[in-house]
Short mmCIF file of N, CA and C in Angstrom, two decimals:
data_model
loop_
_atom_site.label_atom_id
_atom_site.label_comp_id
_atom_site.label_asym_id
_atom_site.label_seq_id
_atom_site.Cartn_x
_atom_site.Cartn_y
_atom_site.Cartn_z
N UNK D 1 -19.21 -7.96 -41.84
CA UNK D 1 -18.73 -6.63 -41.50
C UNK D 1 -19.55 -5.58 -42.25
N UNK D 2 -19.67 -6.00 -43.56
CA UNK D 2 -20.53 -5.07 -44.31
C UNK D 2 -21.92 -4.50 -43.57
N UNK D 3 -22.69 -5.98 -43.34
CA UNK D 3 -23.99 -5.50 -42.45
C UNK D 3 -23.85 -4.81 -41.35
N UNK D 4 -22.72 -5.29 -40.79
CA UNK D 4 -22.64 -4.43 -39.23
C UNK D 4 -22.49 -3.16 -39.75
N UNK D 5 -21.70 -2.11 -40.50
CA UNK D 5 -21.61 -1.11 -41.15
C UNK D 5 -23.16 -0.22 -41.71
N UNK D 6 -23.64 -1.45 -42.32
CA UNK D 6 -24.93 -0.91 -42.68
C UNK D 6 -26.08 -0.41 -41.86
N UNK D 7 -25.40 -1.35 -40.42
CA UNK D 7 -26.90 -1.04 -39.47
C UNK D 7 -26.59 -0.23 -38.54
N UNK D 8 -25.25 -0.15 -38.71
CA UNK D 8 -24.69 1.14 -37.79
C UNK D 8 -25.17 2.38 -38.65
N UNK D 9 -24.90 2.64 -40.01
CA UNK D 9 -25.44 3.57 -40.31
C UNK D 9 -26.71 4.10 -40.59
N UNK D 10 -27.42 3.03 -40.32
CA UNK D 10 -28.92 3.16 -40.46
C UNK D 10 -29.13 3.67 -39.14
N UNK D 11 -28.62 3.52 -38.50
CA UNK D 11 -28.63 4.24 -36.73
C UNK D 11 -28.42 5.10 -36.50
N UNK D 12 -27.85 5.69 -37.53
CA UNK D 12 -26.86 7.19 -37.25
C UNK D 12 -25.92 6.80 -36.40
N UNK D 13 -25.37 5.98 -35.98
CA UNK D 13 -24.19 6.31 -35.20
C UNK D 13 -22.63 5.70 -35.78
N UNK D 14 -22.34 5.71 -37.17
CA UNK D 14 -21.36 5.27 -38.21
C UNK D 14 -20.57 6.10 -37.47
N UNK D 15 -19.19 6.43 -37.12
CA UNK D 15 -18.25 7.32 -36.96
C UNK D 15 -18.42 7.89 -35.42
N UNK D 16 -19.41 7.95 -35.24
CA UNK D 16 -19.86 8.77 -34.03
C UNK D 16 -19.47 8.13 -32.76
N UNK D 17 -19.08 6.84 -32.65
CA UNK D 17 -18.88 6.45 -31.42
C UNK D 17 -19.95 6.45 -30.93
N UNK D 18 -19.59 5.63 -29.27
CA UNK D 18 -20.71 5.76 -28.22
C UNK D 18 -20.60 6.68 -27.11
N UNK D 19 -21.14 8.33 -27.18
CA UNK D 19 -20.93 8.92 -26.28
C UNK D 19 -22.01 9.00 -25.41
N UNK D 20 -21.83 8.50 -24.03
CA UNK D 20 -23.07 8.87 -22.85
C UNK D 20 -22.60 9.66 -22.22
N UNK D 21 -23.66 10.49 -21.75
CA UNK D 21 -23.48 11.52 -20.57
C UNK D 21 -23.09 11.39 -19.28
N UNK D 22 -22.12 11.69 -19.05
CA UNK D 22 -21.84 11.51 -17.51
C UNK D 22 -22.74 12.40 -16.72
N UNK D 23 -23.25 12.11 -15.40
CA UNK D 23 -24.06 12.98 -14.79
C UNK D 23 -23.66 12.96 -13.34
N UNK D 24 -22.76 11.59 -13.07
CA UNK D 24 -22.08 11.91 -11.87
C UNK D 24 -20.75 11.08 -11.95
N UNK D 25 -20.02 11.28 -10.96
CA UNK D 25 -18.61 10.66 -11.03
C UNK D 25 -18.51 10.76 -9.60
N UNK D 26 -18.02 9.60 -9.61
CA UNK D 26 -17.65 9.06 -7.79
C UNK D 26 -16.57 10.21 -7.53
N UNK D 27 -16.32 10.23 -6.12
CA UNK D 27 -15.67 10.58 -5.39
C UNK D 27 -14.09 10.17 -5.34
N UNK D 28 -12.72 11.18 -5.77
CA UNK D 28 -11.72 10.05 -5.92
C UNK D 28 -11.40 9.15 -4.59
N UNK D 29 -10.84 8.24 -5.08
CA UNK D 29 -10.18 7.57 -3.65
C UNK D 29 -9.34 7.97 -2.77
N UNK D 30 -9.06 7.95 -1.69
CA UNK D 30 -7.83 8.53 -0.57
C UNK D 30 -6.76 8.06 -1.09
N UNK D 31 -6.85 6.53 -1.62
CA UNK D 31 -5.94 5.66 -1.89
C UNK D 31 -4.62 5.84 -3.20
N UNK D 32 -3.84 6.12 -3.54
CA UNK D 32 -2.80 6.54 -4.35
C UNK D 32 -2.18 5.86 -4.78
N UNK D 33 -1.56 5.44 -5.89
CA UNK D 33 -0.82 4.36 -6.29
C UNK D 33 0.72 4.77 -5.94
N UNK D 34 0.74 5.91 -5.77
CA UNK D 34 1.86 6.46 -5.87
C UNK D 34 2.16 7.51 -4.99
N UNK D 35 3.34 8.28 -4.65
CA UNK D 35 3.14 9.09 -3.79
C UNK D 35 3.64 10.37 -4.06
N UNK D 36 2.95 11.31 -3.77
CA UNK D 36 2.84 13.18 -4.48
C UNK D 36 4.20 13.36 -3.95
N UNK D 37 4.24 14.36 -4.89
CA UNK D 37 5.37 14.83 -5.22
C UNK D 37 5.72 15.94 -4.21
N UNK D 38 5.37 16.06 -2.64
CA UNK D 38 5.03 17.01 -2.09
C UNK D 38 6.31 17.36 -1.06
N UNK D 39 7.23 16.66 -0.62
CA UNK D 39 8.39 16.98 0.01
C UNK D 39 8.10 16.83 1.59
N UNK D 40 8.87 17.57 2.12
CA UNK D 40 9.01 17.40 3.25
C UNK D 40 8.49 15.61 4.06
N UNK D 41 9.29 14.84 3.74
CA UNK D 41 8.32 13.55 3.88
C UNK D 41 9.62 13.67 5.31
N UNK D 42 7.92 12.63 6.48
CA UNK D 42 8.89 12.42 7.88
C UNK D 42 8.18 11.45 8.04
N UNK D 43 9.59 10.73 9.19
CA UNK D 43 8.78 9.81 9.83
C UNK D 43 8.12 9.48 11.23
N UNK D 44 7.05 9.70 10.56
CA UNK D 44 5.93 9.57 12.24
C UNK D 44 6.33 9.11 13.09
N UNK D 45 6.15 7.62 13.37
CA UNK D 45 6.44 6.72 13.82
C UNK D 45 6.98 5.49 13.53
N UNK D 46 8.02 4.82 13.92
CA UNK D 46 8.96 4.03 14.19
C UNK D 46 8.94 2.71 14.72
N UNK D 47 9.28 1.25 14.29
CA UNK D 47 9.69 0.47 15.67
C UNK D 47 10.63 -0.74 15.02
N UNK D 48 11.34 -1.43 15.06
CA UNK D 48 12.27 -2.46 14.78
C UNK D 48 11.49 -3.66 14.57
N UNK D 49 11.61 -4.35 13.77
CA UNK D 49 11.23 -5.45 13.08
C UNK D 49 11.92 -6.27 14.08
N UNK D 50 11.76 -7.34 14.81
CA UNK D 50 12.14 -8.13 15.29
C UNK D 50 12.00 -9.38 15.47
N UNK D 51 12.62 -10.58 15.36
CA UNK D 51 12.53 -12.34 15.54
C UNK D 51 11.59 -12.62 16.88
N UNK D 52 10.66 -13.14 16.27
CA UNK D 52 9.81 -13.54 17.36
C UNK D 52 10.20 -15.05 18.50
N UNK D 53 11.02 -15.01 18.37
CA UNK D 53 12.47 -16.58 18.93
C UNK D 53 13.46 -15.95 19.13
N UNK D 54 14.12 -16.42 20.04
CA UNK D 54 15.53 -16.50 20.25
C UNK D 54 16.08 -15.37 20.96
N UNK D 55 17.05 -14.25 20.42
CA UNK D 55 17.60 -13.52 20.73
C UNK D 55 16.47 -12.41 20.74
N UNK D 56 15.63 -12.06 19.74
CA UNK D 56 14.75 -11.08 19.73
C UNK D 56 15.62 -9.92 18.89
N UNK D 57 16.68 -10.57 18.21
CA UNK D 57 17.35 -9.52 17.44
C UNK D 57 16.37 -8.53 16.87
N UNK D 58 16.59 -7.45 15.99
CA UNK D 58 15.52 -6.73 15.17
C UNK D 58 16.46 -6.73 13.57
N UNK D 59 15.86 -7.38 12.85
CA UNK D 59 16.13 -7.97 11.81
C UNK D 59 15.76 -6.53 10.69
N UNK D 60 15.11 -5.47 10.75
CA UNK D 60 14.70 -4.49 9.92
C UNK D 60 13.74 -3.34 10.99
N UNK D 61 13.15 -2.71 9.93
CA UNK D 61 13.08 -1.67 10.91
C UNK D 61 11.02 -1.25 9.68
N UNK D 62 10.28 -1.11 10.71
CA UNK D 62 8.99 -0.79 10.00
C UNK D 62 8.19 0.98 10.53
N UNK D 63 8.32 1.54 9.39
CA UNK D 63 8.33 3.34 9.09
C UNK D 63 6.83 3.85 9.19
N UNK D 64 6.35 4.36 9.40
CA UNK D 64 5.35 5.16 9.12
C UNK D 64 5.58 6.69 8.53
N UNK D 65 5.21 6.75 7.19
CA UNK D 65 5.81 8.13 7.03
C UNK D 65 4.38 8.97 6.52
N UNK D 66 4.65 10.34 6.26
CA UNK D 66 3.48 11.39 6.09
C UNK D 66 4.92 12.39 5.40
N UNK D 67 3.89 13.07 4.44
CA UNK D 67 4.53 13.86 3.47
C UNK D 67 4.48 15.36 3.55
N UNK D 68 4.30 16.40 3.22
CA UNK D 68 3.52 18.04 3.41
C UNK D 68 2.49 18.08 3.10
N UNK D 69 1.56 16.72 1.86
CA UNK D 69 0.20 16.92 1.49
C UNK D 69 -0.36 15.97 2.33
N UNK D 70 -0.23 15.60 3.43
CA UNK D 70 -0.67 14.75 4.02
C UNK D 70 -1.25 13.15 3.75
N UNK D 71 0.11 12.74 3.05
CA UNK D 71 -0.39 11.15 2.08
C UNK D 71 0.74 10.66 3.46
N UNK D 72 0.12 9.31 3.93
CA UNK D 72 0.45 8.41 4.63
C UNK D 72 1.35 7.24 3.96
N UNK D 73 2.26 6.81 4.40
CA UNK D 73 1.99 5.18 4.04
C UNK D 73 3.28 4.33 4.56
N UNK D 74 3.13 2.97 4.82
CA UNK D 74 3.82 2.13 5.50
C UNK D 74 5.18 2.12 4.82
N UNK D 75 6.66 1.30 5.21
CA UNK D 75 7.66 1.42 4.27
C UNK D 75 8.60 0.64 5.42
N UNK D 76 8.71 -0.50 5.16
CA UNK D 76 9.89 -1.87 5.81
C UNK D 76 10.87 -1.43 4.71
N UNK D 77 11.95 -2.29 6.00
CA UNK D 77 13.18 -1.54 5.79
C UNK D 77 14.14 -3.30 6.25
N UNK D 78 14.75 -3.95 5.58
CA UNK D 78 15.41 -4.97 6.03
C UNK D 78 17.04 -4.86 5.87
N UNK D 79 17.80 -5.21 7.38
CA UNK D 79 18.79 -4.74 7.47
C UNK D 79 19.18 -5.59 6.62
N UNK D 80 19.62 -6.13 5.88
CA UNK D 80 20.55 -7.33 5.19
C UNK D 80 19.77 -7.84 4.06
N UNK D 81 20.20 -8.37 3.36
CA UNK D 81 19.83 -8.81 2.05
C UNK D 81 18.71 -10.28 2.22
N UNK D 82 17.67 -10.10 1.50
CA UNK D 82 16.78 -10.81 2.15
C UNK D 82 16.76 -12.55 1.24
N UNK D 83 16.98 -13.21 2.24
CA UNK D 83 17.49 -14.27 1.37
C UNK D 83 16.72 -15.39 0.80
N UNK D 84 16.86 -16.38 0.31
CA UNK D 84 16.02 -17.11 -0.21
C UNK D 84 14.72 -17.95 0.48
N UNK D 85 13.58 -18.38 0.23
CA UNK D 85 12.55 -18.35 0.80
C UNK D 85 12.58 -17.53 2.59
N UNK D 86 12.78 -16.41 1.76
CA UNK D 86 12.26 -15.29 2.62
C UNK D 86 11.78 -13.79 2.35
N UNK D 87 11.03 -13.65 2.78
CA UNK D 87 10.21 -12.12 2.53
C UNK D 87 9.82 -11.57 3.48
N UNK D 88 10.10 -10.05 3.10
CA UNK D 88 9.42 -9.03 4.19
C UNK D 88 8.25 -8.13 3.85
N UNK D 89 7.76 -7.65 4.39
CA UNK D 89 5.75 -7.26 4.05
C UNK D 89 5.59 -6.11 5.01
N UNK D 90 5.03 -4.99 4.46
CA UNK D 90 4.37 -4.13 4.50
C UNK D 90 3.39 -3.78 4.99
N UNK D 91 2.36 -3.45 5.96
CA UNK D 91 0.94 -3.33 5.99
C UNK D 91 0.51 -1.85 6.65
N UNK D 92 -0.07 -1.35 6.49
CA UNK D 92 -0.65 0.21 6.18
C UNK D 92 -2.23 0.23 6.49
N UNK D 93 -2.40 0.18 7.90
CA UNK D 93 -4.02 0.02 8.80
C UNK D 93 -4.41 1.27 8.54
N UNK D 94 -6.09 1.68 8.50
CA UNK D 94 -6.06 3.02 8.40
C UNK D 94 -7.63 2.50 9.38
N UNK D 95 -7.98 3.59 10.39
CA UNK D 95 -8.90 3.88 11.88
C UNK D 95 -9.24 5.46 11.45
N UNK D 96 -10.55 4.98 11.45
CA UNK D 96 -11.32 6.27 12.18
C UNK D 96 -11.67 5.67 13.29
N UNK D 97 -11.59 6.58 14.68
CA UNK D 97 -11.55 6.61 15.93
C UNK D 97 -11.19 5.37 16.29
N UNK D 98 -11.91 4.35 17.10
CA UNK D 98 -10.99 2.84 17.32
C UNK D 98 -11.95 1.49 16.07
N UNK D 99 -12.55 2.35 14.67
CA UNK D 99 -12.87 1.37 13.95
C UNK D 99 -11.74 1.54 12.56
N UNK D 100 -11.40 0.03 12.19
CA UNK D 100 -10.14 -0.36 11.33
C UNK D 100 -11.59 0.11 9.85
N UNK D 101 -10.93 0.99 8.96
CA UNK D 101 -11.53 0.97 7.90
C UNK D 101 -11.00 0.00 6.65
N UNK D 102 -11.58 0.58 5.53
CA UNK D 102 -10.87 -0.04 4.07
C UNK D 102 -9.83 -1.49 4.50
N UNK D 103 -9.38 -1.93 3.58
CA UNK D 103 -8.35 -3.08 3.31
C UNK D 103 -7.23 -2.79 3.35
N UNK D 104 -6.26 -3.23 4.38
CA UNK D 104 -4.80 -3.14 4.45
C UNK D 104 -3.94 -2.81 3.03
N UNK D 105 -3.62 -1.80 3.14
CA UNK D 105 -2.47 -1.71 2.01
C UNK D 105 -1.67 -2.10 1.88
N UNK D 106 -0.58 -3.13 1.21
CA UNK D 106 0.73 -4.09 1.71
C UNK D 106 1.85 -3.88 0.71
N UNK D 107 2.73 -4.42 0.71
CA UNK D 107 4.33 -4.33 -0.41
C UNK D 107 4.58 -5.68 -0.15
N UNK D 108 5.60 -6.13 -0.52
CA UNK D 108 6.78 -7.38 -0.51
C UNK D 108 7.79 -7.05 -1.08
N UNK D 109 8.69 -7.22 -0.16
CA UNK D 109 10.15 -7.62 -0.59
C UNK D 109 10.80 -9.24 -1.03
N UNK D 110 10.18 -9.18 -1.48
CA UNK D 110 11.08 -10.73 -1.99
C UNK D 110 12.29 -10.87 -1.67
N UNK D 111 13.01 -12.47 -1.80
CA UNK D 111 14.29 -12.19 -1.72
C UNK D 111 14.89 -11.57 -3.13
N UNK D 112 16.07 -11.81 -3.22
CA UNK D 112 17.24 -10.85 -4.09
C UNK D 112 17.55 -9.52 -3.51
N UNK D 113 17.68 -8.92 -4.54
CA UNK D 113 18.68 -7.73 -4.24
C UNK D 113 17.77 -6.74 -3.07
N UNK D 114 17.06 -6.40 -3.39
CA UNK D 114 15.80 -5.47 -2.93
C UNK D 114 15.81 -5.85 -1.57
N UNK D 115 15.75 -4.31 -0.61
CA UNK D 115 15.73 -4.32 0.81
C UNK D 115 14.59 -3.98 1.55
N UNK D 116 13.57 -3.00 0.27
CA UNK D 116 12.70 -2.09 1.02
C UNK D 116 11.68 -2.11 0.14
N UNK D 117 10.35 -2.01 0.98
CA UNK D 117 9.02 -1.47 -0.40
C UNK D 117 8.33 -0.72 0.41
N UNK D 118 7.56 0.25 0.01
CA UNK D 118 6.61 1.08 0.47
C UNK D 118 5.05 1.31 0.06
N UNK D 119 3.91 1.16 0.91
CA UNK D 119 2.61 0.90 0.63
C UNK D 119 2.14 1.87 -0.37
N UNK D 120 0.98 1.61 -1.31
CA UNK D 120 0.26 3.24 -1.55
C UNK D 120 0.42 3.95 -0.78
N UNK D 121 -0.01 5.04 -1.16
CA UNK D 121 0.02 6.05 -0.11
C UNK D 121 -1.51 6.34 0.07
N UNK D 122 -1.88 6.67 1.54
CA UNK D 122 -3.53 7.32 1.68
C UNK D 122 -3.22 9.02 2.49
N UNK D 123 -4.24 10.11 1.08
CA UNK D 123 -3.94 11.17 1.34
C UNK D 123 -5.57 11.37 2.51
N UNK D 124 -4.77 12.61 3.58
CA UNK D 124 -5.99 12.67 4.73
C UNK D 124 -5.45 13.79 4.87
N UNK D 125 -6.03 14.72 4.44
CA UNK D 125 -5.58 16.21 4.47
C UNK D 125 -6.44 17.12 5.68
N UNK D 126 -7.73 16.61 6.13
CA UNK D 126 -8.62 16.66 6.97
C UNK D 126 -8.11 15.78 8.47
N UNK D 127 -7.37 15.01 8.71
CA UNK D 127 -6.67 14.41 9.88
C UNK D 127 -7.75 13.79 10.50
N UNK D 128 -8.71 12.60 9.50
CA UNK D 128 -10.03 12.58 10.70
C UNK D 128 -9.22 11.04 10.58
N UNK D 129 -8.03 10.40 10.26
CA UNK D 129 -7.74 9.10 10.40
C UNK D 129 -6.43 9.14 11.40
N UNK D 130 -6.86 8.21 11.92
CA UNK D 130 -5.25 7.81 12.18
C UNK D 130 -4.77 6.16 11.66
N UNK D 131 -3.56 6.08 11.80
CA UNK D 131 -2.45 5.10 11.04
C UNK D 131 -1.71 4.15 11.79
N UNK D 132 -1.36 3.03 11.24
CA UNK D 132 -0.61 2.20 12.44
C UNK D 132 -0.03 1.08 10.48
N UNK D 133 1.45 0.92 10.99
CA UNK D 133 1.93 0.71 10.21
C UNK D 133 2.94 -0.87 10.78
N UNK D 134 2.62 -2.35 10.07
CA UNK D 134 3.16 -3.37 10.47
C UNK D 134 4.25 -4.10 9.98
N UNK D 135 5.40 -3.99 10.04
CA UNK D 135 6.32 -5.04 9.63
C UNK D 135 6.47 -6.39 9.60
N UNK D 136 6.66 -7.23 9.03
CA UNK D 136 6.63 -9.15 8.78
C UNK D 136 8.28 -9.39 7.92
N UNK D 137 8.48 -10.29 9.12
CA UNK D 137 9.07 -11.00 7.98
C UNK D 137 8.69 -12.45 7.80
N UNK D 138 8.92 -13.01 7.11
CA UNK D 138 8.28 -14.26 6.80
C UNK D 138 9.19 -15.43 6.26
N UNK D 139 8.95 -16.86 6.58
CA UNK D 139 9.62 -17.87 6.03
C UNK D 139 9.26 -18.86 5.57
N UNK D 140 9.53 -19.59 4.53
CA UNK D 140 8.64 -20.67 3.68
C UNK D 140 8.86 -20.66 2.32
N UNK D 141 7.75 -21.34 1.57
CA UNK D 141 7.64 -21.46 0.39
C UNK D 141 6.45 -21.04 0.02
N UNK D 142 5.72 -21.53 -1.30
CA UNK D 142 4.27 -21.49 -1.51
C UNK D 142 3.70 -22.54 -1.03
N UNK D 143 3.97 -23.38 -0.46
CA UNK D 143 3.30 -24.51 0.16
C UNK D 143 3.18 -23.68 1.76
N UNK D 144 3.48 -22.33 2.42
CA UNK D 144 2.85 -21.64 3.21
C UNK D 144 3.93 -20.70 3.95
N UNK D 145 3.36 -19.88 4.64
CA UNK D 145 4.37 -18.86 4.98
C UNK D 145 4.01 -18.44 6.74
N UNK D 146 5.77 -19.02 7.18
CA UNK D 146 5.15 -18.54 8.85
C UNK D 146 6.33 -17.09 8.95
N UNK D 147 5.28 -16.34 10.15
CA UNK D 147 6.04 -14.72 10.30
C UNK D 147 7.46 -15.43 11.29
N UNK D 148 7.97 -14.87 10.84
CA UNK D 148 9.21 -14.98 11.74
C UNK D 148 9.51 -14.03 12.84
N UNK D 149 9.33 -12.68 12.25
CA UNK D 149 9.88 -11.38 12.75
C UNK D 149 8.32 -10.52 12.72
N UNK D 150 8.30 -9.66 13.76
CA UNK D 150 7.37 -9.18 13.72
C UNK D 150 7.83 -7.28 14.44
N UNK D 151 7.42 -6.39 13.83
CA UNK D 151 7.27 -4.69 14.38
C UNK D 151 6.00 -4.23 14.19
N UNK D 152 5.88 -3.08 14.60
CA UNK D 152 4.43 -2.26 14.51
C UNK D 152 4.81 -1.24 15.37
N UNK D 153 4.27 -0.46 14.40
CA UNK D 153 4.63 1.10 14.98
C UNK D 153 3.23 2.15 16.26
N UNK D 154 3.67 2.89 16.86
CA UNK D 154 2.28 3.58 17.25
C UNK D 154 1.31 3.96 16.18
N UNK D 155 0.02 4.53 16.77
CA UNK D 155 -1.34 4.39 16.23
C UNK D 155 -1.06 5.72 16.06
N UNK D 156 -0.89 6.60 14.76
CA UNK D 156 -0.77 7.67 14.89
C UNK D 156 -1.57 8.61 13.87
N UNK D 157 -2.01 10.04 14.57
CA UNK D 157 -2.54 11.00 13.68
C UNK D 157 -2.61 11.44 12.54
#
């Protein structure tokens, strides 16, 4: 430790830290971990989660919502308590014109108590995207997972 001390100060840089110059900094992301604090939140578009068998019940309901700052993002909704090896999922597409950009944004609801999760949010304050938002539900274990229930909302502005 001593030497390391010594040759730091023979460097001049004892105390000083390592400061480099920034000279550029990316661009932030659209992408949000979280969602602004901006109000007026609605929902775009709409459609019922539904059993891909049987009755075709609609088991939950999958949201597309947009806020006043224009942050997007997906948000499943399961009518009933989601029960053991079972989960419901999230997905949050984002299109410029008819090409799918970036990587799906997703949630999980696990089972227990919890009914609902909602994606990042992607802010588009410029409206050059549009959105399409997918509901799953799913059944299994970790040895693999088949959709059971399936929604998806319109492709929207």
């Amino acid at each position: 430790m001593r030497t390391l001390g010594l040759l730091l100060s023979t460097a001049g840089l004892a105390g000083a830290g390592f400061v480099l110059p920034v000279t550029a900094q990316a661009a932030p992301s659209p992408v949000t971990s979280t969602k602004a604090n901006c109000g007026g939140v609605k929902i775009i578009s709409a459609a019922p989660v539904r059993r891909n068998w049987g009755s075709n019940a609609a088991v939950g309901s999958i949201q597309l919502k947009r806020d006043a700052c224009s942050n997007y993002w997906a948000e499943v909704i399961a009518y009933d308590k989601v029960v053991k090896f079972t989960k419901f999922k999230a997905f949050l597409l984002r299109y410029r014109g008819n090409d799918k950009i970036g990587t799906n944004l997703s949630c999980e609801v696990p089972a227990g108590s919890a009914r609902t999760c909602a994606t990042a949010s992607v802010s588009d304050p410029n409206g050059g995207l549009t959105f399409l938002a997918i509901g799953n539900e799913y059944n299994g274990s970790n040895n693999g997972w088949a959709s059971v229930s399936k929604g998806q909302t319109a492709k929207v502005r």
